[in-house]
Every structure is written in structure tokens, then in C-alpha cells.
CSV table of C-alpha atoms in Angstrom, one decimal:
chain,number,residue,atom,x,y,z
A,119,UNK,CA,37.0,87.8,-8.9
A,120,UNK,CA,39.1,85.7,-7.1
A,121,UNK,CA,36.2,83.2,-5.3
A,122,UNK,CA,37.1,80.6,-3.3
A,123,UNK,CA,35.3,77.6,-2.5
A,124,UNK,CA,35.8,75.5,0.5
A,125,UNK,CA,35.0,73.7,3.8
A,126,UNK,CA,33.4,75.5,5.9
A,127,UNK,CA,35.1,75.9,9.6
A,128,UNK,CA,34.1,77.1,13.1
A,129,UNK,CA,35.8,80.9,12.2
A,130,UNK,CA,32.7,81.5,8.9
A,131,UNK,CA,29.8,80.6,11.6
A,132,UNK,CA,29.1,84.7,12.2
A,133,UNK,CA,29.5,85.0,8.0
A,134,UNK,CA,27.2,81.7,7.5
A,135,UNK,CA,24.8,83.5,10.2
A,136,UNK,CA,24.2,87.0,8.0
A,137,UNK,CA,23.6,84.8,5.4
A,138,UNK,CA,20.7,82.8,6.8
A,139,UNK,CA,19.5,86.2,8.0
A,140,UNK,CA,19.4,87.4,4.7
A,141,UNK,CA,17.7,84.0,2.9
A,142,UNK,CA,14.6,84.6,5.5
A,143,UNK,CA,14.3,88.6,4.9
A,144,UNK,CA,13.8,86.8,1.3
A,145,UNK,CA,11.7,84.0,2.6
A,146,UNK,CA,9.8,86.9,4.1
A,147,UNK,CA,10.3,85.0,7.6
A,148,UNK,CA,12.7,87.8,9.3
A,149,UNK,CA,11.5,86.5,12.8
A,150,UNK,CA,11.6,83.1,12.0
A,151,UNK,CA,15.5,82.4,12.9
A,152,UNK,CA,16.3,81.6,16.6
A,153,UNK,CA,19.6,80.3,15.5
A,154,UNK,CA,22.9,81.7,16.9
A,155,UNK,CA,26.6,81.3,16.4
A,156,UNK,CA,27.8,79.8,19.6
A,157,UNK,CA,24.4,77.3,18.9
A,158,UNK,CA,25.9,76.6,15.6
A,159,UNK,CA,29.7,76.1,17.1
A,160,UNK,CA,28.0,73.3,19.2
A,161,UNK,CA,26.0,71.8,16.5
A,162,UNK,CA,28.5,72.1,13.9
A,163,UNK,CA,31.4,71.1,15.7
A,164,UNK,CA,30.5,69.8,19.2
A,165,UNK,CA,30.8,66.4,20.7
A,166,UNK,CA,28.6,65.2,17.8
A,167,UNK,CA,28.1,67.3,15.4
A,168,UNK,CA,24.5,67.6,13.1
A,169,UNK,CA,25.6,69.6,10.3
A,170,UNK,CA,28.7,70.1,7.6
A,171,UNK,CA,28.4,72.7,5.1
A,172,UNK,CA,30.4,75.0,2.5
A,173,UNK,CA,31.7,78.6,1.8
A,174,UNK,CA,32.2,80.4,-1.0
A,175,UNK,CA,34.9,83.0,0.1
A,176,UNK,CA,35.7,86.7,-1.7
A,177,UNK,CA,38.4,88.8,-0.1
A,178,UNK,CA,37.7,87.4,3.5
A,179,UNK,CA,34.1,87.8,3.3
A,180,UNK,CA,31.9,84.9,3.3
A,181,UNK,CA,29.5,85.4,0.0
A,182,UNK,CA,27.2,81.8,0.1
A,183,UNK,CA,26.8,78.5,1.6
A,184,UNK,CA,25.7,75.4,1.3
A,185,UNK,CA,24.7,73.9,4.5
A,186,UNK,CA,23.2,69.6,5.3
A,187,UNK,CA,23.0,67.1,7.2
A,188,UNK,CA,23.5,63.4,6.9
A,189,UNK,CA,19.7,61.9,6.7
A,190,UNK,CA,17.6,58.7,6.6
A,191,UNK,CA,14.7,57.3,4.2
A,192,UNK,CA,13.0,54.8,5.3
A,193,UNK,CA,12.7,54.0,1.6
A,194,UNK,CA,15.9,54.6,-0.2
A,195,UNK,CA,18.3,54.3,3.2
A,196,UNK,CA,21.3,57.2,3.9
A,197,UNK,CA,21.1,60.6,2.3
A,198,UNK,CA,22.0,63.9,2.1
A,199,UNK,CA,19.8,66.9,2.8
A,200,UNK,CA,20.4,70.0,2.1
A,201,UNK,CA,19.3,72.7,4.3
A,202,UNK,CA,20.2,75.8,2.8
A,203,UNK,CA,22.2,76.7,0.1
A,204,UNK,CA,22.5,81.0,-0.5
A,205,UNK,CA,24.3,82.9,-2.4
A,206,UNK,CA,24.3,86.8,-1.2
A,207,UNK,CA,22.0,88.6,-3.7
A,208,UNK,CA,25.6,91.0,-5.6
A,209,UNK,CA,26.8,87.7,-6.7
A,210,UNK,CA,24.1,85.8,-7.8
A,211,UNK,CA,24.1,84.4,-11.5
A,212,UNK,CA,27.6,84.0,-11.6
A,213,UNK,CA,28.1,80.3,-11.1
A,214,UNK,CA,28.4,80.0,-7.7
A,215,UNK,CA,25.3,78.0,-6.6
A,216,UNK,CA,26.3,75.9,-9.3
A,217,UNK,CA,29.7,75.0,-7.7
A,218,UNK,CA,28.1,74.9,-4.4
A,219,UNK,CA,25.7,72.4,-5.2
A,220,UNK,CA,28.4,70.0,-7.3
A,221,UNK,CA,30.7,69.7,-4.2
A,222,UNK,CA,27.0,68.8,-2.0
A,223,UNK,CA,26.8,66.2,-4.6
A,224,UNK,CA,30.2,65.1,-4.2
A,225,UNK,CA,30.2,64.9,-0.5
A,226,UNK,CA,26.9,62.8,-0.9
A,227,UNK,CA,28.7,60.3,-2.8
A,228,UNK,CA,31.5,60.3,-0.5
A,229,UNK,CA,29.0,59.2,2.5
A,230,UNK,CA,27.3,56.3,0.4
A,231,UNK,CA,24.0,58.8,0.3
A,232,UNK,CA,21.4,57.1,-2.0
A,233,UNK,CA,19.5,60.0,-2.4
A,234,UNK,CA,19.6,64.1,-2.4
A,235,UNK,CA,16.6,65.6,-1.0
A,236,UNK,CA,15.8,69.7,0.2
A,237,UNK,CA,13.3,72.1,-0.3
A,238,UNK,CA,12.3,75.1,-2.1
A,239,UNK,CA,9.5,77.6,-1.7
A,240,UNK,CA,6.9,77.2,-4.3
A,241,UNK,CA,7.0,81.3,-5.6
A,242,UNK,CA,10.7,80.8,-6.1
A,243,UNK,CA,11.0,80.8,-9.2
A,244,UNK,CA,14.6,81.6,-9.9
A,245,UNK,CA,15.5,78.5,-7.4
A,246,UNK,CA,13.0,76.2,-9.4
A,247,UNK,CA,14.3,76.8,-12.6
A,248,UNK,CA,17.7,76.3,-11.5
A,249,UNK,CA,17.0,72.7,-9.9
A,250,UNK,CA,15.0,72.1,-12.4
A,251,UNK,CA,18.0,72.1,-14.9
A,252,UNK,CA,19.9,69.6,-12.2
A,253,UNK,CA,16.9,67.2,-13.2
A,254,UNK,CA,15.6,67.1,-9.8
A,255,UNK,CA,12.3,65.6,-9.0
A,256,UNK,CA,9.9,68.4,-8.1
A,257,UNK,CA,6.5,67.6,-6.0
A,258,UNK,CA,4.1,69.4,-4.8
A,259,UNK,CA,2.1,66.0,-3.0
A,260,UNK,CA,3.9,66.2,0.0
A,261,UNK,CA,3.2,68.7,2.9
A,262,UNK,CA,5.2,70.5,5.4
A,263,UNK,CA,4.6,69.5,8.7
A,264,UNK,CA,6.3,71.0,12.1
A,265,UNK,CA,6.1,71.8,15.6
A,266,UNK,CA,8.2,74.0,17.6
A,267,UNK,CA,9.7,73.0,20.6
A,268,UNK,CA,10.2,75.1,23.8
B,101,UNK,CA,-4.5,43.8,23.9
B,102,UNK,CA,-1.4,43.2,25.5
B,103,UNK,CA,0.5,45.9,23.2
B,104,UNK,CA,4.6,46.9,24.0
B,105,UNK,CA,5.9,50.2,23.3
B,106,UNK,CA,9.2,50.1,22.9
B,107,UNK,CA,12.6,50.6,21.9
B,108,UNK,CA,13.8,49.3,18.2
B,109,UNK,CA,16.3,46.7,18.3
B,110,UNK,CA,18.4,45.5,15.5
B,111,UNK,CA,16.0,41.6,15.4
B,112,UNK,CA,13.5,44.3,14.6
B,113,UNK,CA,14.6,45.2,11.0
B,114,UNK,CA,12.7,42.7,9.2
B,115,UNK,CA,9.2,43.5,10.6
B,116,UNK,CA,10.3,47.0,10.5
B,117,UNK,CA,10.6,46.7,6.5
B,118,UNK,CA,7.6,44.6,5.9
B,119,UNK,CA,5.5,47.4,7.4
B,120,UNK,CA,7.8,50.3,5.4
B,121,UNK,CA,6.5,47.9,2.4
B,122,UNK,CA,2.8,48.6,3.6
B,123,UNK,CA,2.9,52.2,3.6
B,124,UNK,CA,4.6,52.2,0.1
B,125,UNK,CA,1.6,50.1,-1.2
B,126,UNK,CA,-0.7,52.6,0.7
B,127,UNK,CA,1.5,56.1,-0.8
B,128,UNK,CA,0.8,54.3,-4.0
B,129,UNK,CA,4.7,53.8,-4.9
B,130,UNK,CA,5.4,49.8,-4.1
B,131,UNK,CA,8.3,50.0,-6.4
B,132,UNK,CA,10.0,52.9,-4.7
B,133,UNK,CA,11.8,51.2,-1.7
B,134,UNK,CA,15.0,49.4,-2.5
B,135,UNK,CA,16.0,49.6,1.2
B,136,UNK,CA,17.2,46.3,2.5
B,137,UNK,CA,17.3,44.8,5.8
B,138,UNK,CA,21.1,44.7,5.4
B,139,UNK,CA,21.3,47.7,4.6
B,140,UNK,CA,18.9,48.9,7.6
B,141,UNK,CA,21.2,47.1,10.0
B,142,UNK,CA,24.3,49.1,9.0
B,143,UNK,CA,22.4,52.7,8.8
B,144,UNK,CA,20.8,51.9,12.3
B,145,UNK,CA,23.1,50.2,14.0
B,146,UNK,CA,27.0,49.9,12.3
B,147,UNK,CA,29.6,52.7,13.1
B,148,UNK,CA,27.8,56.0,12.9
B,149,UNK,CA,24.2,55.1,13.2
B,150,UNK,CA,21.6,57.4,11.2
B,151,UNK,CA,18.2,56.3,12.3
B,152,UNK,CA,17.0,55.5,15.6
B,153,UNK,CA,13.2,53.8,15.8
B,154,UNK,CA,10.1,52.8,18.6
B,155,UNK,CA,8.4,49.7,17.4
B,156,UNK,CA,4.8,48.5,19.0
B,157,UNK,CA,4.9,44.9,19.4
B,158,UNK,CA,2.1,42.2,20.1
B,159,UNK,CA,2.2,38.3,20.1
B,160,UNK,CA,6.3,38.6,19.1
B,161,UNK,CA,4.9,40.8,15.5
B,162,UNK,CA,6.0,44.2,14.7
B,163,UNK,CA,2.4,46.2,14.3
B,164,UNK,CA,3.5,49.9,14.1
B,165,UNK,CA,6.9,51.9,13.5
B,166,UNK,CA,8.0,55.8,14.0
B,167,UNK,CA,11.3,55.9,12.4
B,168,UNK,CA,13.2,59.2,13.2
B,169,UNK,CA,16.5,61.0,12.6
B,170,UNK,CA,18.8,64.0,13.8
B,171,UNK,CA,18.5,66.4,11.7
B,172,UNK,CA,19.5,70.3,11.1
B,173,UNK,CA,17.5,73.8,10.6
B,174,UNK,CA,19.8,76.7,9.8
B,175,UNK,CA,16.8,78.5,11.3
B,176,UNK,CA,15.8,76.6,14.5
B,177,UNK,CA,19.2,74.4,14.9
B,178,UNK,CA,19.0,71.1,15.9
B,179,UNK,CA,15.5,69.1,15.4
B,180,UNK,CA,14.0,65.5,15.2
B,181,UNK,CA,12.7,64.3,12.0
B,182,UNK,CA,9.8,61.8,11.8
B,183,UNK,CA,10.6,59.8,8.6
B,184,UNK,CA,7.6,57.4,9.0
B,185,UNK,CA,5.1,56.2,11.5
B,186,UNK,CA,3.1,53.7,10.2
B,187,UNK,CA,0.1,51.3,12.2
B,188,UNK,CA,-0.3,48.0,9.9
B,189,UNK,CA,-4.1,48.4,9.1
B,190,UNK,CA,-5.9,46.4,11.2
B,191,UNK,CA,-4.7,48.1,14.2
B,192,UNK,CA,-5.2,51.6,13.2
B,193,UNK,CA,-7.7,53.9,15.4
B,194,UNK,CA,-6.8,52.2,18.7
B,195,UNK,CA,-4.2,55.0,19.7
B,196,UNK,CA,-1.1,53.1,19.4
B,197,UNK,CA,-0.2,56.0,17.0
B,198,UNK,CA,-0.6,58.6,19.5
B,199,UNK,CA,1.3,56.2,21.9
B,200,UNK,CA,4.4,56.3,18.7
B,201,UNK,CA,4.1,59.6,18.0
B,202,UNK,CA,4.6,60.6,22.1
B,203,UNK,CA,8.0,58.9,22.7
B,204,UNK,CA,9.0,60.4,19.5
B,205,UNK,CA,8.5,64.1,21.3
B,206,UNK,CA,10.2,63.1,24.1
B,207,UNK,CA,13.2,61.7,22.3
B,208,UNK,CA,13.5,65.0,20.7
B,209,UNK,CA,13.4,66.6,24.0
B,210,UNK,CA,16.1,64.5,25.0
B,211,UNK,CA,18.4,65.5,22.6
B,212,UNK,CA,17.5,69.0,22.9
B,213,UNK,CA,15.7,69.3,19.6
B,214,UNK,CA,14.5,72.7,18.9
B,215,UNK,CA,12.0,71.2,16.3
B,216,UNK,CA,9.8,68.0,15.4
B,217,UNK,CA,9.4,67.9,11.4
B,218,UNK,CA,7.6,65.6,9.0
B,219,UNK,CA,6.0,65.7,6.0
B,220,UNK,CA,2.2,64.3,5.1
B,221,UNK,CA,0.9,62.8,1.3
B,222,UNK,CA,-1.9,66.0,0.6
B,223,UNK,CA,-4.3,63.0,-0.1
B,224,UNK,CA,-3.6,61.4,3.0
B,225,UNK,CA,-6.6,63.3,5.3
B,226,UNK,CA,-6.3,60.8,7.7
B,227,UNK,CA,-3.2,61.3,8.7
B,228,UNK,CA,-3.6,65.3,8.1
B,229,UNK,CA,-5.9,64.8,11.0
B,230,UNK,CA,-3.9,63.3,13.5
B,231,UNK,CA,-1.4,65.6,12.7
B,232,UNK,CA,-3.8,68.6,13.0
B,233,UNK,CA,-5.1,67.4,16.5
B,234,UNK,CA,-1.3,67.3,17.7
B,235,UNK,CA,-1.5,71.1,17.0
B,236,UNK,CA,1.6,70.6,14.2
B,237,UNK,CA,1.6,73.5,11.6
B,238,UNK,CA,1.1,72.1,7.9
B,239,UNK,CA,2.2,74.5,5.0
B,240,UNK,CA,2.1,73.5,1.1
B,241,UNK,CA,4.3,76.0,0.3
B,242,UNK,CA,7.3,74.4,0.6
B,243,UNK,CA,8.0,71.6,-2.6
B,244,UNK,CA,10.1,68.8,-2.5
B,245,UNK,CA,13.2,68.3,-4.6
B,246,UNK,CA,15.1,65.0,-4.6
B,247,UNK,CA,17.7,63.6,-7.2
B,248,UNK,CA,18.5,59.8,-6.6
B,249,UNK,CA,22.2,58.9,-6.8
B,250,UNK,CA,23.1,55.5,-8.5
């Protein structure tokens, strides 16, 4: 298999899109994305752009991502969060998370990020156990808290 | 009370921490900030600023902070996120929270935020009634992962 990992650019958006589509039929939230690509083309690469992320590429096809933001704790100053990171369900266990996640940790570093920080859904298992082995910090204490805006 | 909402500016920082030192006490983790005010001045206001913040002021003394940063939702796009809001203790209970809490929706409207998000201590049921009276949806389903970066 011939995967390449890499930047991700304005042209994957509509690939990055099926994607997040995909992680919430998993995160049984189908309904729940009200994102779309020309959306993303603003946020992603607009006059000031929110997110960065990266592809992991087989045979023109866009296969997982790894999508954040640059964010801020009060406590521990600049970080890096990471939204999303999927890898399409045929070509999971192969490594590719893996890579995805060293290069978020790279980019970190690059911005001066004191800290990584995301999410996970507590009856994902497979996700836990694979942070879990990056020796993140798991905790359960603190609780979710939104509101959508109209 | 002769209270001002207002605007953070960077001659803020320093009352800005001391109360960021409060609510660590309070979250029961004193040890856990190693942000400095040097190091606030550069995140908030150096080349590409991260955080943006409301301060309520009386007599000339910092009394309550909400702290907040762009950030990104592969789901929703692009959203505000509350960091901290914090009331020094005395002063709690006497709506300045409310007042915070306000401009930080309308900042997020400004920007075109599709979200507010935040996340509440389980213990905290103060706070987790506030938040519930500002109709904000709280889930525990979602855990927390952080690595710190040295």
C-alpha cells in the first residue's frame, strides 16, 4: 500500500467531509454535522483561517485525517487541539492513526503549544486504548458543555 | 457598586492571573498553572494573538474574567470557546457572571460562531447551574485527553 501522508489542502475538503460524515454515523450523531465544504474552504483557508489539519492519501482517495486548531489554557498558555482525527473503517489497525497523530504532535511543537488536549467518547474503547498507550491523561471530571448558535 | 464591563487590555494581565490562581485553588489543582504574565502578553496580544478576554473592574481591581478563544468543530465549523469565567468570591451571586457570560455570546455572534463551548468540574453544582439556566446542553459522555509537552 502505497499511503501517503501529508498537508491537507483546499482540493481534500469534499474527501475530509465523507470522512466526518462517517466518524458521526459511528458517533451515532448522523444529523449532528451542519458543516459543508465551501464552509470549510472559508474556515480553513479564508482571510483567517481556524483550522490546519492532515491527509492520509491511497491512490487519490482521501483515507483519514487529522484535523485542530491552535487553542488557549488559561492554565498552561498556547495549545493544540485536536478536533478530529479518523481513519476510514478498511484501513484501520494498520498504523495510520499512529502517523497521524505523531505529525499533530510535531506541528504542536512547532507552534510553541504547551499542551495537547481533544476528546473521546467514553464507549470508545478502541480510541481509549489507543491514547491510552500515547500516555495521555484521561478524565472523566470534566463535563461537556455547549450551545448552538442560530 | 460602581462595576465596568469591559474589554481586556494588556495592563490587565496581572489581575487577570491572580484570579486564574483563584479558580485553580478552587478546581483543587494550585500547582497546575505555570502560565505567566509574560507569557499571557505574547498569547493575547504579540503577533498572532490566541485569546481574547472581558474583565469586570471596580475601584481600578480586576474582580471577574471570561477568557475565550476561536476555535474549530469539524461538525458545526467555527465556534467560541469559554476557557474560564471566574467571579473572585466575594462578588459572586450579584450577576456580574451573567453580565461576562453575555458579551461572550455576542462576541461569538460577531465572529459568526456556529457554537459556544465549555466544559464544567462534575463537582462544581454551582456552576452546573448557571450553566443549566442559560439553557447550555451538558453531556458526560465525552472524556478529556491531554498530554503536556515539555
Amino acid at each position: 500500500m502505497n499511503i501517503i501522508i501529508r498537508k491537507g489542502e483546499k482540493k481534500d475538503l469534499p474527501g475530509v467531509l465523507a470522512l466526518i460524515h462517517e466518524l458521526a454515523e459511528f458517533e451515532k450523531a448522523p444529523d449532528a454535522v451542519t458543516n459543508t465544504v465551501a464552509l470549510m474552504e472559508e474556515d480553513g483557508f479564508g482571510e483567517k483561517p481556524v483550522f490546519r489539519f492532515h491527509v492520509a492519501e491511497l491512490d487519490e482517495k482521501i483515507i483519514g485525517i487529522a484535523v485542530y486548531f491552535v487553542k488557549y489554557s488559561t492554565w498552561k498558555g498556547r495549545g493544540l487541539y485536536l478536533d478530529d482525527i479518523v481513519i476510514t473503517e478498511k484501513y484501520r489497525s494498520k498504523g495510520i492513526g499512529k502517523k497521524l497523530f505523531d505529525l499533530y504532535v510535531e506541528e504542536a511543537k512547532k507552534i510553541g503549544a504547551k499542551q495537547l488536549h481533544w476528546q473521546v467518547l467514553d464507549w470508545n474503547v478502541r480510541a481509549i486504548e489507543f491514547y491510552k498507550r500515547l500516555d495521555a491523561r484521561i478524565e472523566a471530571e470534566w463535563l461537556d458543555c455547549k450551545i448552538d448558535l442560530k
